[in-house]
CSV table of C-alpha atoms and ligand atoms in Angstrom, one decimal:
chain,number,residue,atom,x,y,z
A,1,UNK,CA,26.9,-1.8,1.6
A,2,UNK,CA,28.6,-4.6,0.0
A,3,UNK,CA,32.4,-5.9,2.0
A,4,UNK,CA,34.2,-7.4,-1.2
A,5,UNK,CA,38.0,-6.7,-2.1
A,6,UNK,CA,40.9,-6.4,0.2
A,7,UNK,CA,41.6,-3.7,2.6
A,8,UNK,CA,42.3,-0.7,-0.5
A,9,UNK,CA,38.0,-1.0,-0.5
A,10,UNK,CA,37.6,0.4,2.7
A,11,UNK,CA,37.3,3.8,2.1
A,12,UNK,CA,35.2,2.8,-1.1
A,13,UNK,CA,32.6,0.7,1.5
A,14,UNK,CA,32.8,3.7,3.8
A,15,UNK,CA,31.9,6.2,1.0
A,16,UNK,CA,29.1,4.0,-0.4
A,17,UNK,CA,27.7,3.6,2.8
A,18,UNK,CA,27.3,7.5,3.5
A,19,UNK,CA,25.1,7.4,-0.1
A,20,UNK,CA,22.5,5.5,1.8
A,21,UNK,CA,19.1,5.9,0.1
A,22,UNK,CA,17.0,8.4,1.9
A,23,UNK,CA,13.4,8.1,2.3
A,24,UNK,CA,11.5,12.2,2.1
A,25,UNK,CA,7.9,11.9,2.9
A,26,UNK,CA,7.2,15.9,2.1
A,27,UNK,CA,7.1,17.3,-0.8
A,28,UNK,CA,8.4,20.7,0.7
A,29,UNK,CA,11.8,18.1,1.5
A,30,UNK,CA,12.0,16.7,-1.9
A,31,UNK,CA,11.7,19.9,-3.2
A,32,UNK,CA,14.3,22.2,-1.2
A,33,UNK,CA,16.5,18.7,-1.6
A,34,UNK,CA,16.0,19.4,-5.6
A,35,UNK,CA,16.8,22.3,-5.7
A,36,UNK,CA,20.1,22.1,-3.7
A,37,UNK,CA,21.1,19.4,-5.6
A,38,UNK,CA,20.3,21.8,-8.8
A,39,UNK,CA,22.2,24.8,-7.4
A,40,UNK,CA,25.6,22.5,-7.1
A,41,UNK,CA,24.9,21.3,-11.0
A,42,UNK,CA,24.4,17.7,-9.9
A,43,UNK,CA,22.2,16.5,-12.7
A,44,UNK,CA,19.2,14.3,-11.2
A,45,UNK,CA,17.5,11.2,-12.6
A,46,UNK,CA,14.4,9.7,-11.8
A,47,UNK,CA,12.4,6.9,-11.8
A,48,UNK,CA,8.7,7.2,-10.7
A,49,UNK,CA,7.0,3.8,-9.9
A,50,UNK,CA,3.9,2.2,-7.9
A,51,UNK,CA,6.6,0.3,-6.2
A,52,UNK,CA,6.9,-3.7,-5.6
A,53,UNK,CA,9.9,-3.2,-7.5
A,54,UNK,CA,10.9,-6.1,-10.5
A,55,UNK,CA,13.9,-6.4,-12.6
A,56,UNK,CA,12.1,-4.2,-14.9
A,57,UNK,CA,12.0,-1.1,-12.8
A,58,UNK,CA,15.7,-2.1,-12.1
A,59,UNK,CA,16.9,-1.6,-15.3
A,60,UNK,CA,15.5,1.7,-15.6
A,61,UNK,CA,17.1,3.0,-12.3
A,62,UNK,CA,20.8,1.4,-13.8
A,63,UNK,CA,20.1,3.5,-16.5
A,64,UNK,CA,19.4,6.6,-14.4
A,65,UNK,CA,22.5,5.7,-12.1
A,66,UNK,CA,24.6,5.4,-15.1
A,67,UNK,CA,23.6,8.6,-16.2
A,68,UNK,CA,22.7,10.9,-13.2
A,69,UNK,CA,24.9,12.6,-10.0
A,70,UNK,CA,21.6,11.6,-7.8
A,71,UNK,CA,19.2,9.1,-8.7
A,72,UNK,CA,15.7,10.0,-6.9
A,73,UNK,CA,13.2,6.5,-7.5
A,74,UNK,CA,8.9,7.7,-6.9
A,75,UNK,CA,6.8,5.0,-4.8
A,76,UNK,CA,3.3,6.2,-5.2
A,77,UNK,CA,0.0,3.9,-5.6
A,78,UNK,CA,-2.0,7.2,-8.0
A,79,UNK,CA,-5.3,6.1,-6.6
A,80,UNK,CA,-7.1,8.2,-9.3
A,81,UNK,CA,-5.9,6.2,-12.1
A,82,UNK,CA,-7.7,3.3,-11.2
A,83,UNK,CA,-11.2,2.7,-12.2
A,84,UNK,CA,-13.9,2.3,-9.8
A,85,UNK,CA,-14.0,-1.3,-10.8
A,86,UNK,CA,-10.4,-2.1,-10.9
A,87,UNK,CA,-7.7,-3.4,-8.8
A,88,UNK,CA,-6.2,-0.2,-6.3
A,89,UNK,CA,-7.6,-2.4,-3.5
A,90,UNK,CA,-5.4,-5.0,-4.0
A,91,UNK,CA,-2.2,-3.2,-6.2
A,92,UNK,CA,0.6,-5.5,-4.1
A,93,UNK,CA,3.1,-3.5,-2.2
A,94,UNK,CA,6.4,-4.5,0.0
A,95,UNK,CA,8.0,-1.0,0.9
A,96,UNK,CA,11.0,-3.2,2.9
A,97,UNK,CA,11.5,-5.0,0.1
A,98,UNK,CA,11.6,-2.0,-2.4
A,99,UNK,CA,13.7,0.0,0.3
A,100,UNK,CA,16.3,-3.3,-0.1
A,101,UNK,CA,15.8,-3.3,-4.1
A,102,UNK,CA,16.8,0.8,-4.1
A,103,UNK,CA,19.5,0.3,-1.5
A,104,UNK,CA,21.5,-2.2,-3.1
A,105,UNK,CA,20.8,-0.3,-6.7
A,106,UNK,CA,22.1,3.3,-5.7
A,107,UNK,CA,19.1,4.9,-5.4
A,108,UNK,CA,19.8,7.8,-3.7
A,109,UNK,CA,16.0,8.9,-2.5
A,110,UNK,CA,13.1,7.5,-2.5
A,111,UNK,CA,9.9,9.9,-2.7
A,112,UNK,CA,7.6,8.1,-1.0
A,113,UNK,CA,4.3,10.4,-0.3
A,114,UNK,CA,1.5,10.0,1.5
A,115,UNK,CA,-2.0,10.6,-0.8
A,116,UNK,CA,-3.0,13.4,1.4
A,117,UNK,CA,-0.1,15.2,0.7
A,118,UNK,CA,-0.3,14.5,-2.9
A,119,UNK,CA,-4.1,15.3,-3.1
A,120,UNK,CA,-5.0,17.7,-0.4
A,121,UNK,CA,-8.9,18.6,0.2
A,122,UNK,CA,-10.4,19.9,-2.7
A,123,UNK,CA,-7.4,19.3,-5.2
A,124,UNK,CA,-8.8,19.7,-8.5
A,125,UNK,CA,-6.3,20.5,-11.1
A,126,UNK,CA,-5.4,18.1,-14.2
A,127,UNK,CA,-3.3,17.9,-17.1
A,128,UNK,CA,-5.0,16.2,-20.4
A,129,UNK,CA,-3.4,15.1,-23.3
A,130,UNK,CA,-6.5,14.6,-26.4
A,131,UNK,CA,-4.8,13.1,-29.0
A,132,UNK,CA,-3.0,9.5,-28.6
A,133,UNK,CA,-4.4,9.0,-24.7
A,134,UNK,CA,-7.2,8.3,-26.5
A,135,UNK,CA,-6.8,5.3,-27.8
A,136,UNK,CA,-5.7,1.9,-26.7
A,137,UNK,CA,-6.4,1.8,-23.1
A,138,UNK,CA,-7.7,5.4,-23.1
A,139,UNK,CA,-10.9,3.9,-24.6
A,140,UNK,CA,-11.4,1.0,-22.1
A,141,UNK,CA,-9.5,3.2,-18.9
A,142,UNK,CA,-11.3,7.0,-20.1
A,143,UNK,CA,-9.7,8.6,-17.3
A,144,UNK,CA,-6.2,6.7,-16.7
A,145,UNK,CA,-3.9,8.8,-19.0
A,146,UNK,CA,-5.9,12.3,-17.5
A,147,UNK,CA,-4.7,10.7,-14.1
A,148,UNK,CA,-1.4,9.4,-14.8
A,149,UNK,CA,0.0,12.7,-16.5
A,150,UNK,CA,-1.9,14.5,-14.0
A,151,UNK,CA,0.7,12.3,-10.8
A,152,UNK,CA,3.7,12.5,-13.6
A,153,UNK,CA,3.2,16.3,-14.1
A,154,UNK,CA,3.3,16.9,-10.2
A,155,UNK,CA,6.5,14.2,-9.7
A,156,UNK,CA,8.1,17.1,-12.0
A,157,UNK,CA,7.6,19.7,-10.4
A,158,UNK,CA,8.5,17.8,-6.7
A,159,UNK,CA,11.8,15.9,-8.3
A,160,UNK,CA,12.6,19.0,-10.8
A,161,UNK,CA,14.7,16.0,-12.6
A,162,UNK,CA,17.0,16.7,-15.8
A,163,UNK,CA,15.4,13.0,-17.4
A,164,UNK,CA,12.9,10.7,-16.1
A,165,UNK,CA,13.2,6.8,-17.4
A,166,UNK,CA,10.4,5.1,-18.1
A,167,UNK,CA,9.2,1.1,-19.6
A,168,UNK,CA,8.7,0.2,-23.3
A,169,UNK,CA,6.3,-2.2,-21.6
A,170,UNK,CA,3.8,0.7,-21.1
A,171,UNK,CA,4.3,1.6,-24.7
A,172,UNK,CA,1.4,4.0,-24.7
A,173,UNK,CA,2.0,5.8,-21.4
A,174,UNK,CA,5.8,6.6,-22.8
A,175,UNK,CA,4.3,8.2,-25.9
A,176,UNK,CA,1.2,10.4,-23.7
A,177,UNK,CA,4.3,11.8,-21.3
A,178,UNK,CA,6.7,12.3,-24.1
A,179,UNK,CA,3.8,14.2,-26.1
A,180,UNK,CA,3.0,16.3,-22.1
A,181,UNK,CA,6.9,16.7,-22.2
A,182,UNK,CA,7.2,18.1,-25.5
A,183,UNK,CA,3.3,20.1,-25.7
A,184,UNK,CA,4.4,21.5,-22.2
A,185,UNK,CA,7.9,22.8,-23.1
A,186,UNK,CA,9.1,20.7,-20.4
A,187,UNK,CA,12.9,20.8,-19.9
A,188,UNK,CA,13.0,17.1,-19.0
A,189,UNK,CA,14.6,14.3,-20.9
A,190,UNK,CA,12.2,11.2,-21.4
A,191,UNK,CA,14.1,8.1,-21.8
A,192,UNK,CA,12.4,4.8,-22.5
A,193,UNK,CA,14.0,1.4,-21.5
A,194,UNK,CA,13.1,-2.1,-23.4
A,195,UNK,CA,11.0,-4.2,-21.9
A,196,UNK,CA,12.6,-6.8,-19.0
A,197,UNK,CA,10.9,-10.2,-19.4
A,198,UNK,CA,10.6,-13.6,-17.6
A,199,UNK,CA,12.4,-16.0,-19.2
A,200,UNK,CA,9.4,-17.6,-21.4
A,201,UNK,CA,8.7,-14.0,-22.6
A,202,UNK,CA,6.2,-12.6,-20.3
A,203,UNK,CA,6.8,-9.0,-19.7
A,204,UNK,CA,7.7,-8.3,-15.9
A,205,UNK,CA,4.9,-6.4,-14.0
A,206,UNK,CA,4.2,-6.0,-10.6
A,207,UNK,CA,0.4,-7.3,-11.5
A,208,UNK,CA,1.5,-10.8,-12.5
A,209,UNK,CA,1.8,-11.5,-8.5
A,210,UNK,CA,-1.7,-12.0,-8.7
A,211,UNK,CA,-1.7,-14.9,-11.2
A,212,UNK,CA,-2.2,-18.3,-10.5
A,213,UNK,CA,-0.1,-20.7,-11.6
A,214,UNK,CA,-2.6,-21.8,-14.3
A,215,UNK,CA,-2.9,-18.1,-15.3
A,216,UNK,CA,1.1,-17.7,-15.4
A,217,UNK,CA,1.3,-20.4,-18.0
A,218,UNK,CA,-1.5,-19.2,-20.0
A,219,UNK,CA,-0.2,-15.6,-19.9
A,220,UNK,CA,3.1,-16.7,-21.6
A,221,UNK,CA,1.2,-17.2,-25.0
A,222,UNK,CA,1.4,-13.4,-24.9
A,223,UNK,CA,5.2,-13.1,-26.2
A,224,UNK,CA,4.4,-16.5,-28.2
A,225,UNK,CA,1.8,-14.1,-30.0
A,226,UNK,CA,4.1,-11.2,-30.4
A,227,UNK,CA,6.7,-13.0,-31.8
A,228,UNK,CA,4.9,-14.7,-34.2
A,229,UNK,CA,3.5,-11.4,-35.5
A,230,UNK,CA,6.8,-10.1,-35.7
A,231,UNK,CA,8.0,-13.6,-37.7
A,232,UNK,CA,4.9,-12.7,-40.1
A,233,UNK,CA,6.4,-9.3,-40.9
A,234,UNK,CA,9.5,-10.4,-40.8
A,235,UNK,CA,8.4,-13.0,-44.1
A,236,UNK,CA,7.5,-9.7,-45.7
A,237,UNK,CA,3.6,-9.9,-44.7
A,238,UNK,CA,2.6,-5.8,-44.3
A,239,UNK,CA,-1.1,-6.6,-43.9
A,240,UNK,CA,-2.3,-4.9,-40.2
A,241,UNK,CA,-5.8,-6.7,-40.8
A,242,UNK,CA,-3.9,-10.1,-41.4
A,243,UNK,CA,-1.0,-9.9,-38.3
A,244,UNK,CA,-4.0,-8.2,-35.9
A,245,UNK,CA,-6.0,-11.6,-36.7
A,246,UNK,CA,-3.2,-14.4,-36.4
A,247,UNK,CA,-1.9,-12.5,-33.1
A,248,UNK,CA,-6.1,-12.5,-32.1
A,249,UNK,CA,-6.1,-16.6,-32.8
A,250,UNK,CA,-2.7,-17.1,-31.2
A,251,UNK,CA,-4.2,-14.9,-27.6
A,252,UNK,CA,-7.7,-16.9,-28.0
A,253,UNK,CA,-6.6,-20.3,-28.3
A,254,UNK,CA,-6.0,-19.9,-24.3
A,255,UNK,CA,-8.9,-20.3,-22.7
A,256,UNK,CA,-8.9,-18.2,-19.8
A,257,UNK,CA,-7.3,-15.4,-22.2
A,258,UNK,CA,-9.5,-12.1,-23.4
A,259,UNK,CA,-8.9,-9.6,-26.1
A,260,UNK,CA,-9.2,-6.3,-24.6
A,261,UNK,CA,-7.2,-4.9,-27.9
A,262,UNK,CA,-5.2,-6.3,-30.6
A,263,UNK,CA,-3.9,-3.2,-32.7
A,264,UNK,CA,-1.2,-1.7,-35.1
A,265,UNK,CA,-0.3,1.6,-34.5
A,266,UNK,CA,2.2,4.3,-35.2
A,267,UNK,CA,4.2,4.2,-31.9
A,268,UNK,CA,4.0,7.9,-31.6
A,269,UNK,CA,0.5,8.6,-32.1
A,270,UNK,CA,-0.5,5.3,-31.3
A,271,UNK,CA,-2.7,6.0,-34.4
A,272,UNK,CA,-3.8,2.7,-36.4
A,273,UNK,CA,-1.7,2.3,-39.2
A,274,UNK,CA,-3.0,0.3,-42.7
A,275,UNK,CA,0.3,-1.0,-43.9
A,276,UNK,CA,3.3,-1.9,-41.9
A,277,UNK,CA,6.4,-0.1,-42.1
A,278,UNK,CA,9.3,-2.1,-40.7
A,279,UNK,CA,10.5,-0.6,-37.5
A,280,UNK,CA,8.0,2.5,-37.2
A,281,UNK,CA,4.7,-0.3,-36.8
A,282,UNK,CA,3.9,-1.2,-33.3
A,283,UNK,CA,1.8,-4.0,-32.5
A,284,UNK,CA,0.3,-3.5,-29.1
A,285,UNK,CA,-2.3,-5.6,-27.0
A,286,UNK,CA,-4.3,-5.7,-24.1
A,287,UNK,CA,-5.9,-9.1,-22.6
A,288,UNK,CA,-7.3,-10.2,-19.5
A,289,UNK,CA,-6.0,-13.4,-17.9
A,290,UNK,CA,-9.5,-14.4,-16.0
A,291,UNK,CA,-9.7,-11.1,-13.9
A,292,UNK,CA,-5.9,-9.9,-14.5
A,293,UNK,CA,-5.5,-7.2,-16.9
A,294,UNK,CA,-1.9,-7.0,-19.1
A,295,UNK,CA,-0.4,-5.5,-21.7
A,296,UNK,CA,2.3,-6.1,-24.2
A,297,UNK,CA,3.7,-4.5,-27.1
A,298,UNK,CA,6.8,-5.4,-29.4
A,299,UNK,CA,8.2,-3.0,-32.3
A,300,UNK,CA,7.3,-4.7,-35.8
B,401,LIG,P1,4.7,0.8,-12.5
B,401,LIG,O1,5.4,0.6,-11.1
B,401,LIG,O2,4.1,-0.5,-13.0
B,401,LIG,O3,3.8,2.0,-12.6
B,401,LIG,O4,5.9,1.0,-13.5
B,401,LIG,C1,6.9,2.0,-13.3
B,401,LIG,C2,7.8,2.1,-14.5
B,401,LIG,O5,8.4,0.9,-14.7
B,401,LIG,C3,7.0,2.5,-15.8
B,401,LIG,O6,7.8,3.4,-16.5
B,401,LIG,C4,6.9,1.2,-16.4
B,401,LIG,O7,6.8,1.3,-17.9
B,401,LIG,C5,8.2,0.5,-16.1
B,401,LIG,N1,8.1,-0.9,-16.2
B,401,LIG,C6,7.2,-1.8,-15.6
B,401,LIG,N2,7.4,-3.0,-16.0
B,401,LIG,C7,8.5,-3.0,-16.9
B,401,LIG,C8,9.2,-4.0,-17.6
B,401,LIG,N3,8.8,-5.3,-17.6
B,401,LIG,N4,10.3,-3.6,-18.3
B,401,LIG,C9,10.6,-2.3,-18.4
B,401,LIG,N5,10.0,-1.3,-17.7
B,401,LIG,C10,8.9,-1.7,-17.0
């Protein structure tokens, strides 16, 4: 609750505070909560996240406040979309400081389940989308789009939100849940935000806590490579083999930097494309920083 104004605020500081964010651990809670909310026409908005909460995840809950009666913000760590090799271990978490994030955005719940209540003994139902999970990260992560649409799917049905907002960042998992949304006949708006950056370019995400500093200043050559991609369009070059091999040399000439991918794709499908098409081209990369896995992508 924020004390600013003169006295004519009081009532207004007395009203916010009674929207205080409320934390539901059951899913029977978040439902019935849904569907009372529903049954008065409050339209809800969500925001599912693995939590340790950045300015990018803010954005996309202002954009649910500004457009929902009840905003309802997902912290869930999906287990099952990790590889067996990869970091679930160590994903960072801070619930007190996403709790104080939420609070001073509006949120008005937070979902917050426990994996047992999520995945009960012998859960074995998934959704799969065949097409444009595929590729990308689908081919180095096989069974992280399966798992993701799998959590999203059951967020859905718990939340029962009229839109969901999610992050250009994760270019590709926007396109696999609008694709579930629409192959699904799913009655939920999917909105998708623009990426929130650091101010030399690097694309907020909860993973870069685990970068050293050396790693944080090699990881900023990741915009320096989108951009210049972008520039080379820009100067009327439509070549994919030509901008996919200046944005390789510009990632490479870090040392500690790896090409996982480097690719131009329809930003639908996330089917390669041949030529680029100004504004329907997007050029979308994966790269490991020593042992930290990112991704970028920027709209050519
Ligand atoms: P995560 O907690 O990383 O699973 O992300 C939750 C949501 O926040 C997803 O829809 C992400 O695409 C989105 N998101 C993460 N980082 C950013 C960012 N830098 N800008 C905008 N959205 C983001």
């Amino acid at each position: 609750m924020r004390l600013q104004g003169g006295a004519g605020n009081q009532w207004e500081c007395l009203m916010a505070n009674e929207g205080k964010v409320k934390v539901i651990r059951s899913i029977q809670e978040m439902q019935s909560i849904a569907r009372e909310l529903r049954s008065k026409g409050e339209r809800i908005g969500f925001v599912p996240t693995m939590g340790y909460l950045h300015r990018g995840h803010l954005n996309l809950i202002e954009t649910a406040r500004d457009k929902a009666d009840k905003v309802v913000v997902s912290i869930f760590v999906n287990r099952i979309q990790f590889g067996p090799n990869e970091d679930f271990q160590r994903y960072p978490h801070d619930f007190d400081h996403d709790l104080a994030a939420c609070e001073e955005a509006g949120v008005d719940y937070i979902f917050y389940p426990e994996e047992e209540e999520m995945y009960p003994k012998g859960y074995s139902t998934y959704i799969n989308e065949e097409a444009c999970s595929k590729r990308l990260c689908g081919i180095s992560r096989p069974h992280h789009f399966r798992c993701v649409l799998t959590v999203v799917g059951k967020l859905f049905n718990i939340v029962q939100p009229d839109f969901a907002v999610f992050g250009q960042k994760d270019a590709q998992q926007a396109a696999v849940i609008k694709k579930m949304a629409a192959d699904l006949h799913l009655s939920i708006e999917i909105i998708v935000n623009r990426t929130i950056r650091e101010e030399d370019g690097l694309a907020m995400s909860s993973r870069n806590a685990y970068l050293t500093s050396r790693q944080r200043e090699d990881a900023g050559v990741i915009y320096q490579a989108l951009q210049k991609a972008k520039e080379l369009v820009d100067s009327g070059i439509v070549n994919t083999d030509r901008v996919q091999a200046e944005t390789s040399n510009i990632l490479q000439s870090k040392r500690r930097l790896r090409v996982i991918y480097v690719e131009i794709v329809n930003p639908e499908t996330m089917e390669p494309i041949k030529e680029i098409v100004s504004g329907k081209s997007l050029l979308a990369v994966a790269v490991w920083v020593d042992e930290v896995r990112l991704i970028d992508n920027i709209l050519l």
